Coordinates of C-alpha atoms and ligand atoms in Angstrom, one line a residue:
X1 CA -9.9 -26.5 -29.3
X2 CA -9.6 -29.4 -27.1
X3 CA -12.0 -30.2 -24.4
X4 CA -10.4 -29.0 -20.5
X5 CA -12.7 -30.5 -18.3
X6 CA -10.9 -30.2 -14.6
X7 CA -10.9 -33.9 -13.5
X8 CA -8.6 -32.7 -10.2
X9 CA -7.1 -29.8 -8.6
X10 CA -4.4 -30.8 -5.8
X11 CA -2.5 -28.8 -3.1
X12 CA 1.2 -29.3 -2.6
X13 CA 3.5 -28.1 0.2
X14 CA 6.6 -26.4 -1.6
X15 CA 9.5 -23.6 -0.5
X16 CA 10.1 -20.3 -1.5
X17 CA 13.3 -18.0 -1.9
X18 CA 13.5 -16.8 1.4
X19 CA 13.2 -21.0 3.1
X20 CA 9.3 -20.6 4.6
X21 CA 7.0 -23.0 3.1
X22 CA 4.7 -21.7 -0.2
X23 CA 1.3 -22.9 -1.9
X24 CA 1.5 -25.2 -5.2
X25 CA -1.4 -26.1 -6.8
X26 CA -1.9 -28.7 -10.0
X27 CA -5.0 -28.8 -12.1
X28 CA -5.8 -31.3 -14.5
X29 CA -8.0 -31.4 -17.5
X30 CA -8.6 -34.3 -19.8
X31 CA -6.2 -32.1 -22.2
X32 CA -3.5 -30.8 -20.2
X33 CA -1.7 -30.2 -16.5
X34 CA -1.1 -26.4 -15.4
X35 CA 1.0 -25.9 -12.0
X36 CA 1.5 -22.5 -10.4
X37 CA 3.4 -21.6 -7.1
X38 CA 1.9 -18.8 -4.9
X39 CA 4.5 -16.3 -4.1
X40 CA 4.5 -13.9 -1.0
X41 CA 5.3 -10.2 0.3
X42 CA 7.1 -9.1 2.5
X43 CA 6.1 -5.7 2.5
X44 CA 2.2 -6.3 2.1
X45 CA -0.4 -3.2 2.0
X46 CA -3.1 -3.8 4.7
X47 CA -5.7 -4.7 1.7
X48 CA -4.0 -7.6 0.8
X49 CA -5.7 -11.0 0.2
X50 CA -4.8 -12.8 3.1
X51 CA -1.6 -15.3 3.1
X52 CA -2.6 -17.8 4.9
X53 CA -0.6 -19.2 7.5
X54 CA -0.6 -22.1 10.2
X55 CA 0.8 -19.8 13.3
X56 CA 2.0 -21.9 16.1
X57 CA 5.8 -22.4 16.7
X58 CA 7.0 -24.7 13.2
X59 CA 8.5 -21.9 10.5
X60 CA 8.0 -18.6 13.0
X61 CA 4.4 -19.9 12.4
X62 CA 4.4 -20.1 8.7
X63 CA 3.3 -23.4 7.2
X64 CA 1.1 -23.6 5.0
X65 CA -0.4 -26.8 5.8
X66 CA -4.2 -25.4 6.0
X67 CA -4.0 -23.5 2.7
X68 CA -2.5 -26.6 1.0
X69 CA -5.4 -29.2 2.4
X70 CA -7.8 -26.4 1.8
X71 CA -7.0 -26.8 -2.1
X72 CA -7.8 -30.4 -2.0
X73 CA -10.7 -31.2 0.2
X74 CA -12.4 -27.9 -0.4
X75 CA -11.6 -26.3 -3.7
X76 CA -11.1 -29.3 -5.8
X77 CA -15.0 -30.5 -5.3
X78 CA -16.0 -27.0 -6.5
X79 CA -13.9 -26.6 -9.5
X80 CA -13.8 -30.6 -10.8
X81 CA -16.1 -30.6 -13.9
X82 CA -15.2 -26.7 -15.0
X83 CA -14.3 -25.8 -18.3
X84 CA -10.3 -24.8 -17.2
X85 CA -10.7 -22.6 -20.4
X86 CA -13.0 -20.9 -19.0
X87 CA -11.3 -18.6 -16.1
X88 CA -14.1 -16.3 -15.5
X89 CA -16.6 -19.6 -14.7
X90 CA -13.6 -20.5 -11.9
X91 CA -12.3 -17.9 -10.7
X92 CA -16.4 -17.1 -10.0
X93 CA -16.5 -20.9 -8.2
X94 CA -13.7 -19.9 -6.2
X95 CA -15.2 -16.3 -4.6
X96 CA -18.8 -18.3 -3.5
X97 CA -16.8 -20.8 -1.9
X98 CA -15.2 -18.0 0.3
X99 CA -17.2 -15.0 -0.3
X100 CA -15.3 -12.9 3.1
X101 CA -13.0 -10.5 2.5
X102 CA -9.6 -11.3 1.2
X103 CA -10.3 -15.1 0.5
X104 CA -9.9 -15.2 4.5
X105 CA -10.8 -18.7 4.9
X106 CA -9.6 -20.3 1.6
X107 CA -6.3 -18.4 1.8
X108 CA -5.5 -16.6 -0.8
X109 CA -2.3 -18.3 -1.0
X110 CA -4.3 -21.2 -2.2
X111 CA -6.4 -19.7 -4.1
X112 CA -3.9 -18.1 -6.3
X113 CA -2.2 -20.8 -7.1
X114 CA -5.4 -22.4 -8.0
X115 CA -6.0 -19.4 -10.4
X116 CA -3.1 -19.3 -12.3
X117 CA -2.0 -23.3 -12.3
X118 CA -5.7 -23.5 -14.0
X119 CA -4.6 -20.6 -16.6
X120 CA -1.7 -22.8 -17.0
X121 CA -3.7 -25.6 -17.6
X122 CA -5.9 -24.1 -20.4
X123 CA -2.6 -23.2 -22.1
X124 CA -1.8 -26.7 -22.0
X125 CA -4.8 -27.1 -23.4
X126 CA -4.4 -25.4 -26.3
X127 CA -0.9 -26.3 -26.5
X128 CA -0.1 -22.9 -26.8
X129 CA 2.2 -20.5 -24.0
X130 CA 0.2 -19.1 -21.2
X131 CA 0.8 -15.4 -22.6
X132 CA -1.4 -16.0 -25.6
X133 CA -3.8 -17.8 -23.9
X134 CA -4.4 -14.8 -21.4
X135 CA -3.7 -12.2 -24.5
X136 CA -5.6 -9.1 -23.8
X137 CA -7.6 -6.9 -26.3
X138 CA -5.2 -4.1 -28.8
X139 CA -2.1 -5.9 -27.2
X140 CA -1.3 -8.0 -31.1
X141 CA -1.2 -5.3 -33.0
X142 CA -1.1 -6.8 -37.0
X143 CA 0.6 -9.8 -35.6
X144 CA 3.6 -8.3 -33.6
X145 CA 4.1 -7.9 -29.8
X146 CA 5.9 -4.5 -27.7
X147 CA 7.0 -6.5 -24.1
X148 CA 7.1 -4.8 -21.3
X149 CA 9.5 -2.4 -19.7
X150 CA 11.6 -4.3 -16.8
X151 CA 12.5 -2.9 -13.8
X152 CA 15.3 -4.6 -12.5
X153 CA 16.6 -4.1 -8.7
X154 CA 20.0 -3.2 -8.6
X155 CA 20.0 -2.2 -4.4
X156 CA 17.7 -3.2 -1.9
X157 CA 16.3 -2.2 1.6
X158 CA 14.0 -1.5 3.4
X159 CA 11.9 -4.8 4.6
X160 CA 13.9 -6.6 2.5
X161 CA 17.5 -5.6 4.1
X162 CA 16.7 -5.3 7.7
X163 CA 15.9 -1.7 7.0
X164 CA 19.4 -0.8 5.9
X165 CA 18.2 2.2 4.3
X166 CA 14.4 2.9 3.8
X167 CA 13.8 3.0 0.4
X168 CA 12.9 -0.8 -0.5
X169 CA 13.7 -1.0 -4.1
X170 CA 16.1 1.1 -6.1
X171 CA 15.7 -0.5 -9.7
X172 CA 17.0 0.9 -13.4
X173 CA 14.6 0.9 -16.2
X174 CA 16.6 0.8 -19.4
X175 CA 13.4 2.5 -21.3
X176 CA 16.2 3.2 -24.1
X177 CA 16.9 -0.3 -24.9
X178 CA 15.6 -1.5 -28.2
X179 CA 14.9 -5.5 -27.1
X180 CA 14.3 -7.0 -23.6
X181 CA 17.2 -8.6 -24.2
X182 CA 19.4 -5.3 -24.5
X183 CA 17.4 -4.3 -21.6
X184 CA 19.0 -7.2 -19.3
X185 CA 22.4 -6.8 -20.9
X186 CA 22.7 -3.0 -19.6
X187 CA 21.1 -3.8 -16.2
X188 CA 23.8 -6.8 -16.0
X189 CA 26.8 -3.9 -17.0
X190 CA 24.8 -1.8 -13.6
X191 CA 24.8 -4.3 -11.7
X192 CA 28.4 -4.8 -12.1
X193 CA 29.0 -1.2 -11.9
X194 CA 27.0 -1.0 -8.6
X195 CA 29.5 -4.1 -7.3
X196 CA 32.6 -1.9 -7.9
X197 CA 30.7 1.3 -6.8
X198 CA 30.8 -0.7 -3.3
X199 CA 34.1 -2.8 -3.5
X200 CA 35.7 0.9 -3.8
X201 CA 34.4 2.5 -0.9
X202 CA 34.6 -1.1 1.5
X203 CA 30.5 -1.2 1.5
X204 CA 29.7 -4.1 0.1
X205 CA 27.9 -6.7 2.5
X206 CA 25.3 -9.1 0.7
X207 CA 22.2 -9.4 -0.9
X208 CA 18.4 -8.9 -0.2
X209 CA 16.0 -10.5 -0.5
X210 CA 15.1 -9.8 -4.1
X211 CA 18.8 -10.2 -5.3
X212 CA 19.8 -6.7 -4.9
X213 CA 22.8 -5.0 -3.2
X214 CA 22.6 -4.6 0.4
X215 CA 25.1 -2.4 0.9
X216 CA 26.2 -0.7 4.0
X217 CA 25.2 2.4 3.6
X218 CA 24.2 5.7 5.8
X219 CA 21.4 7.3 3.9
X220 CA 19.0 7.1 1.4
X221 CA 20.5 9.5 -0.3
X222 CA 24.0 7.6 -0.5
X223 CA 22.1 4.7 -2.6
X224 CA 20.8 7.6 -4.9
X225 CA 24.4 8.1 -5.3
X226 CA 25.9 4.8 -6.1
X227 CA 23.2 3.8 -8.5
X228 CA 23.3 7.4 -10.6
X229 CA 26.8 6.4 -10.6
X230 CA 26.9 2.8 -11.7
X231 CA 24.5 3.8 -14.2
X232 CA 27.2 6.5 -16.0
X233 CA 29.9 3.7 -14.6
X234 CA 28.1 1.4 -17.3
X235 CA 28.1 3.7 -20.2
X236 CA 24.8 4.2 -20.3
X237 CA 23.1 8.0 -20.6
X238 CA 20.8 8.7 -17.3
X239 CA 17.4 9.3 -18.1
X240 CA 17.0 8.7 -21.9
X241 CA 18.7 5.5 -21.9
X242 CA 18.4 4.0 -18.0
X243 CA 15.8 6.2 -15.8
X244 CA 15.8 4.9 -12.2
X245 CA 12.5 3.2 -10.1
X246 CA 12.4 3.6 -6.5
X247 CA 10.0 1.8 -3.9
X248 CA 9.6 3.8 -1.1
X249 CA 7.2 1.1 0.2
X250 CA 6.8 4.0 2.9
X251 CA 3.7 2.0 4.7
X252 CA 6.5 -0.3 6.6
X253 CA 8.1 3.2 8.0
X254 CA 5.2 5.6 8.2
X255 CA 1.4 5.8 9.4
X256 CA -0.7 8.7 10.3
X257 CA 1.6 11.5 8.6
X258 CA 4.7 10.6 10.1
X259 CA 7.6 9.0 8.3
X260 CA 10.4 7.6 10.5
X261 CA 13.9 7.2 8.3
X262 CA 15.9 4.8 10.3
X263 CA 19.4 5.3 10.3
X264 CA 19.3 8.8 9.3
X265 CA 17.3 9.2 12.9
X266 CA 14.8 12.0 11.3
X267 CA 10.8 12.3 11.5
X268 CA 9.2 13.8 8.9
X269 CA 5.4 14.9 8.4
X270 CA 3.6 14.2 5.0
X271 CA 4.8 17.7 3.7
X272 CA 7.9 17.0 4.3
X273 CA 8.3 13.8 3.1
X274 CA 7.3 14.8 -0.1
X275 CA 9.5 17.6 -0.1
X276 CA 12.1 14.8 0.1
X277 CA 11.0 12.3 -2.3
X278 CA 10.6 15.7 -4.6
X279 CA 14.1 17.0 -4.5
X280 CA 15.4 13.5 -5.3
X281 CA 12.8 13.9 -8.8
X282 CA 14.7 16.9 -9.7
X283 CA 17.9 16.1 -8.8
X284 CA 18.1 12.2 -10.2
X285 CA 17.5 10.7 -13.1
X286 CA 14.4 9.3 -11.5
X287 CA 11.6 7.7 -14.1
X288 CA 8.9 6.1 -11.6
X289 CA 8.4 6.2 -7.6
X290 CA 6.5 3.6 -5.8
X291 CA 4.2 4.3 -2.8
X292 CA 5.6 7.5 -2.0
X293 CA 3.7 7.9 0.9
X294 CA 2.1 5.4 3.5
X295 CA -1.6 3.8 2.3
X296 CA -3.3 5.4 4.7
X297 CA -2.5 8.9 3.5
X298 CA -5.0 9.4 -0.3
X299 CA -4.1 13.2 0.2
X300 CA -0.1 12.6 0.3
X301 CA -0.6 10.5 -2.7
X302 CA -2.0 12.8 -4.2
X303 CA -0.1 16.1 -3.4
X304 CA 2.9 13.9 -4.8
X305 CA 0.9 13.3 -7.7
X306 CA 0.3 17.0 -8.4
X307 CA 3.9 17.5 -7.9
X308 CA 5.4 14.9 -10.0
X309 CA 2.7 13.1 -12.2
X310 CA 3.5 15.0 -15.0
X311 CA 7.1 13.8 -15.8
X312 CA 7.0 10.6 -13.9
X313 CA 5.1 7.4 -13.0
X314 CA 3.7 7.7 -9.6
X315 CA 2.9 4.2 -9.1
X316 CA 0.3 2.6 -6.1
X317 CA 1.5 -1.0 -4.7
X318 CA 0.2 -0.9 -1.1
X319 CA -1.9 2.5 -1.5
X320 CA -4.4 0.4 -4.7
X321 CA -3.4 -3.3 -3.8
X322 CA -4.4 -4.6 -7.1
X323 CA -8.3 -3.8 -6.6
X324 CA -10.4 -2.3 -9.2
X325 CA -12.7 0.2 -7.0
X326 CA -9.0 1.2 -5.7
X327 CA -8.0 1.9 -8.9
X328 CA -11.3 3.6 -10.0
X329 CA -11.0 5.8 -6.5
X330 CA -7.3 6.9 -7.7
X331 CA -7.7 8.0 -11.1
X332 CA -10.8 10.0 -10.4
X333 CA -8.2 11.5 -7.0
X334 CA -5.4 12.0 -9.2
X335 CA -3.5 10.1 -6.5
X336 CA -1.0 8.0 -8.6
X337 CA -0.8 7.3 -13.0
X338 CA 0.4 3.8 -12.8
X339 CA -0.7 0.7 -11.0
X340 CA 1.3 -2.4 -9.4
X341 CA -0.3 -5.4 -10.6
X342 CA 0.3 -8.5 -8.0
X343 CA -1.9 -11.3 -8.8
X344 CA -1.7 -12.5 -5.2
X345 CA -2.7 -9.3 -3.5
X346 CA -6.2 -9.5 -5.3
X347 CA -6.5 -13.4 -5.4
X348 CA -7.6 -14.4 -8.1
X349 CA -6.4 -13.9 -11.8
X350 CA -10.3 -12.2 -12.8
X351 CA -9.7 -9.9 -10.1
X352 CA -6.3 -8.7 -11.1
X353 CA -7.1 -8.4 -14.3
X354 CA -9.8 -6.3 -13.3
X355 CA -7.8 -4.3 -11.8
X356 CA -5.4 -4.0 -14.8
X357 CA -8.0 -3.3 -16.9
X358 CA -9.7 -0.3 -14.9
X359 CA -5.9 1.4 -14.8
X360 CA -6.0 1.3 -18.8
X361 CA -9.6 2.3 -19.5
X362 CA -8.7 6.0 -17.4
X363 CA -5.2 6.2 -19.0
X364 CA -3.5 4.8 -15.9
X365 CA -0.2 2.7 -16.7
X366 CA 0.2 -0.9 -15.5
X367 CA 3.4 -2.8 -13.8
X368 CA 2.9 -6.4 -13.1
X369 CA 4.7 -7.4 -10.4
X370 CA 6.7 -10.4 -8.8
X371 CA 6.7 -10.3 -4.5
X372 CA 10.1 -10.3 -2.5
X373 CA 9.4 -13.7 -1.7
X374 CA 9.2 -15.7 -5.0
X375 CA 9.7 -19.4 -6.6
X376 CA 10.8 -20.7 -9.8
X377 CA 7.5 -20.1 -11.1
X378 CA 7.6 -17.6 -14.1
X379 CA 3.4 -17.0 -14.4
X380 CA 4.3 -13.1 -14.0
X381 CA 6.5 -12.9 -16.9
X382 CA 3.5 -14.0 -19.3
X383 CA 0.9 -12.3 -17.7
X384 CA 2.8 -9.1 -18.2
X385 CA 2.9 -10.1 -22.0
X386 CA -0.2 -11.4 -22.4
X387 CA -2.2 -8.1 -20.6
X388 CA -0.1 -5.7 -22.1
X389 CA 1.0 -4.0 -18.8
X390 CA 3.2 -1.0 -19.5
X391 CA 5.7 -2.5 -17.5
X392 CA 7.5 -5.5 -15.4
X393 CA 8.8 -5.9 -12.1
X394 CA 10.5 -9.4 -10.7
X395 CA 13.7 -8.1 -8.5
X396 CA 17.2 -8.3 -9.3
X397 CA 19.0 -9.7 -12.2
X398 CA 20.4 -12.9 -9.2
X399 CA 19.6 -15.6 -8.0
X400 CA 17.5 -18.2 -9.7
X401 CA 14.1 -17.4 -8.4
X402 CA 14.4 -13.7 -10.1
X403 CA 16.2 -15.1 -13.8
X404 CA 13.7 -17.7 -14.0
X405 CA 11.1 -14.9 -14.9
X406 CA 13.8 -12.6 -16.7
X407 CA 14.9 -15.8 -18.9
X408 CA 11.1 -16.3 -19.4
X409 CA 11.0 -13.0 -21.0
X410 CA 13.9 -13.6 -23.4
X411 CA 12.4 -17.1 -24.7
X412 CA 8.9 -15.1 -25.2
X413 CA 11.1 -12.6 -27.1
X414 CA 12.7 -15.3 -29.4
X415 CA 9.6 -16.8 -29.9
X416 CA 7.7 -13.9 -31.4
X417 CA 11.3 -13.4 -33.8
X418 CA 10.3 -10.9 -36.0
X419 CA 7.1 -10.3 -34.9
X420 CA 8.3 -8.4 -31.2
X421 CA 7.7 -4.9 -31.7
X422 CA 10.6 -3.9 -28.8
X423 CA 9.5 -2.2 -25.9
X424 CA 6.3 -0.7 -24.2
X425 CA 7.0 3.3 -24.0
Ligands
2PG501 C1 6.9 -4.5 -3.5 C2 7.3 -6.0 -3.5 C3 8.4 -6.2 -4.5 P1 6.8 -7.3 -1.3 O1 6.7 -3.9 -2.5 O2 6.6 -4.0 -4.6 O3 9.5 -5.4 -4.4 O4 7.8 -6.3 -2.2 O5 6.6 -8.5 -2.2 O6 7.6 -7.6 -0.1 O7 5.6 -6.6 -1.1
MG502 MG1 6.0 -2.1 -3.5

């Protein structure tokens, strides 16, 4: 192996899909040059690492600058002389140089980007693709590779669509498919489908912020609908075939048992809401609902849980934000089977894999996960590989900052030939 001694780490102002300024970081080791982009939420869980921002009146008050000159006057005298192969060793260097909660003074825009352009540079290193490099343990199985399940948004709303509807994310996952590549070919026939669905009834307005639909729609329901629809529109058999993956992401719409649905000018309590989010399980071909209640409510999560867990993945985004005692906490609850994996909510890469790891060592299922506001950087796609997360989440099958990951995906696919072992079940 070649030596990957960090001889410098440097911040650089860049932009991200939705125009506000983003986080790059470049590390390089006598051996090789990694670069990674820090993406951000929109919909972020209280728990978050922070995203560090400049305030004041530039952007709405969200340059970067401080995050950017914190990588190079502060983080690159602490990591300059690491082994870059070693991520443990670095990701370590980074938490004592900002030990508060949430990489508060670092930002942990910065300090993700620091994370994962250094992963990148120990690939480089080795000369081999950051997915093998990060390869976790059981996920080579005698020399082939099962890739993750996408879930690809077909409508969006919520934060993303000026709260159009409520649900966030209405995705397809075609578990059916026997490649990734098949997998993207039916979602591109939905997508389409979903286009005509809207054209015929005179709904169609734009896109979100992910690349999704944004149609103009009533109700939540109405999307439940149009996407059932485009899904039987495409050919495709509901459940076996194309199941459908909703994001509530009911923390932007509901705190202290109350759930406020915009449009549909309703209240519900906890109860309720569950009763809701229930009905649509048995009535849709529904595979996998995202923080079906708000974070603050453990009991909602896990009342759902009880009601659902059994024929569905009940997955935590803003309820576990990619922390391993949060994780730990829900399996022992029962309060969700599957965890969102953002490396950006946790920080650093160590953490999140923590995090990944505790979900698999209690039987929980994994989803590693883009954010709504993203870049042409296409770490996600090998981490997902390279951890063996059950599944893989980036946004729509548009716009450039969403393919770059799902073109990622099909070049990892083509490169293991023979040896890709389809999907993850
Ligand atoms: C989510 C993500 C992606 P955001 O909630 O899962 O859809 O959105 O990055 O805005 O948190
Ligand atoms: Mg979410």
């Amino acid at each position: 192996m070649n030596d990957a001694t960090i001889t410098a780490v440097t911040g650089h102002r860049r932009w991200d899909s939705r125009g506000r300024p983003t986080v790059e970081a470049v590390v390089t080791t006598t051996s090789g040059t990694g670069r990674a982009l820090a993406p951000a939420g929109a919909s972020t869980g209280s728990g978050e690492a922070l995203d560090l921002r400049d305030g004041g009146d530039r952007f709405d008050g969200l340059d970067v600058t401080t995050a950017v000159s914190n990588i190079s006057e502060r983080i690159a005298p602490a990591l300059i002389g690491l082994d870059a192969a070693d991520q443990t060793t670095v990701d370590a260097a980074l938490e004592s140089l900002d030990p508060s909660v949430g990489f508060s003074e670092l930002g942990g825009n910065a300090v993700v980007a620091v994370s994962l352009a250094n992963a990148h540079a120990a690939a480089a290193s080795r000369g081999e693709p950051l997915w093998r490099t990060v390869l976790g343990p059981g996920v080579e199985i005698a020399g082939t590779v099962a890739l993750p399940v996408p879930e690809i948004q077909i409508f969006g709303g919520g934060a993303h669509a000026h709260r159009r509807i409520d649900i966030q994310d209405l995705m397809v996952v075609p578990r059916g498919a026997t490649t990734f590549a098949q997998a993207l070919d039916w979602t591109a026939e939905i997508y389409r489908a979903a286009g005509r669905w809207m054209d015929d009834r005179g709904l169609r307005m734009g896109v979100a912020d992910e690349g999704g639909w944004w149609p103009a729609l009533d109700t939540n329901q109405q999307a439940l609908d149009a996407l059932t629809a485009a899904i039987e529109a495409a050919g495709l058999e509901p459940v076996t075939q194309v199941g459908i993956a909703l994001d509530i992401a009911a923390s932007q719409f509901g705190r202290n048992g109350r759930y406020r649905l915009g449009r549909e000018e309703r209240e519900l309590d906890t109860a309720a809401m569950i009763d809701l989010l229930v009905s649509w399980v048995d009535r849709y071909p529904i595979v996998s609902v995202e923080d079906p209640v708000a974070e603050d409510d453990p009991a909602g999560m896990a009342a759902f849980t009880a009601a659902t867990g059994e024929r569905i993945q009940v997955v935590g985004d803003d309820f576990l934000v990619t922390d391993a005692d949060r994780v730990a906490r829900a399996a022992e609850d029962r309060s969700a089977n599957t965890v969102l994996i953002k490396p950006n909510q946790a920080g650093t890469l160590t953490r999140a894999r923590a995090a990944l790891d505790a979900a698999h060592a209690r039987g929980l299922q994994t989803i590693v996960s883009a954010r709504s506001g993203e870049t042409e950087d296409v770490s996600v796609a090998h981490l997902a590989v390279g951890w063996g997360s059950n599944g893989v989440k980036v946004g729509s099958i548009t716009r450039g900052e969403r393919t770059a990951k799902w073109n990622e995906m099909l070049r990892i696919e083509e490169s293991l030939g023979d040896r890709a072992r389809g999907l993850r079940r």
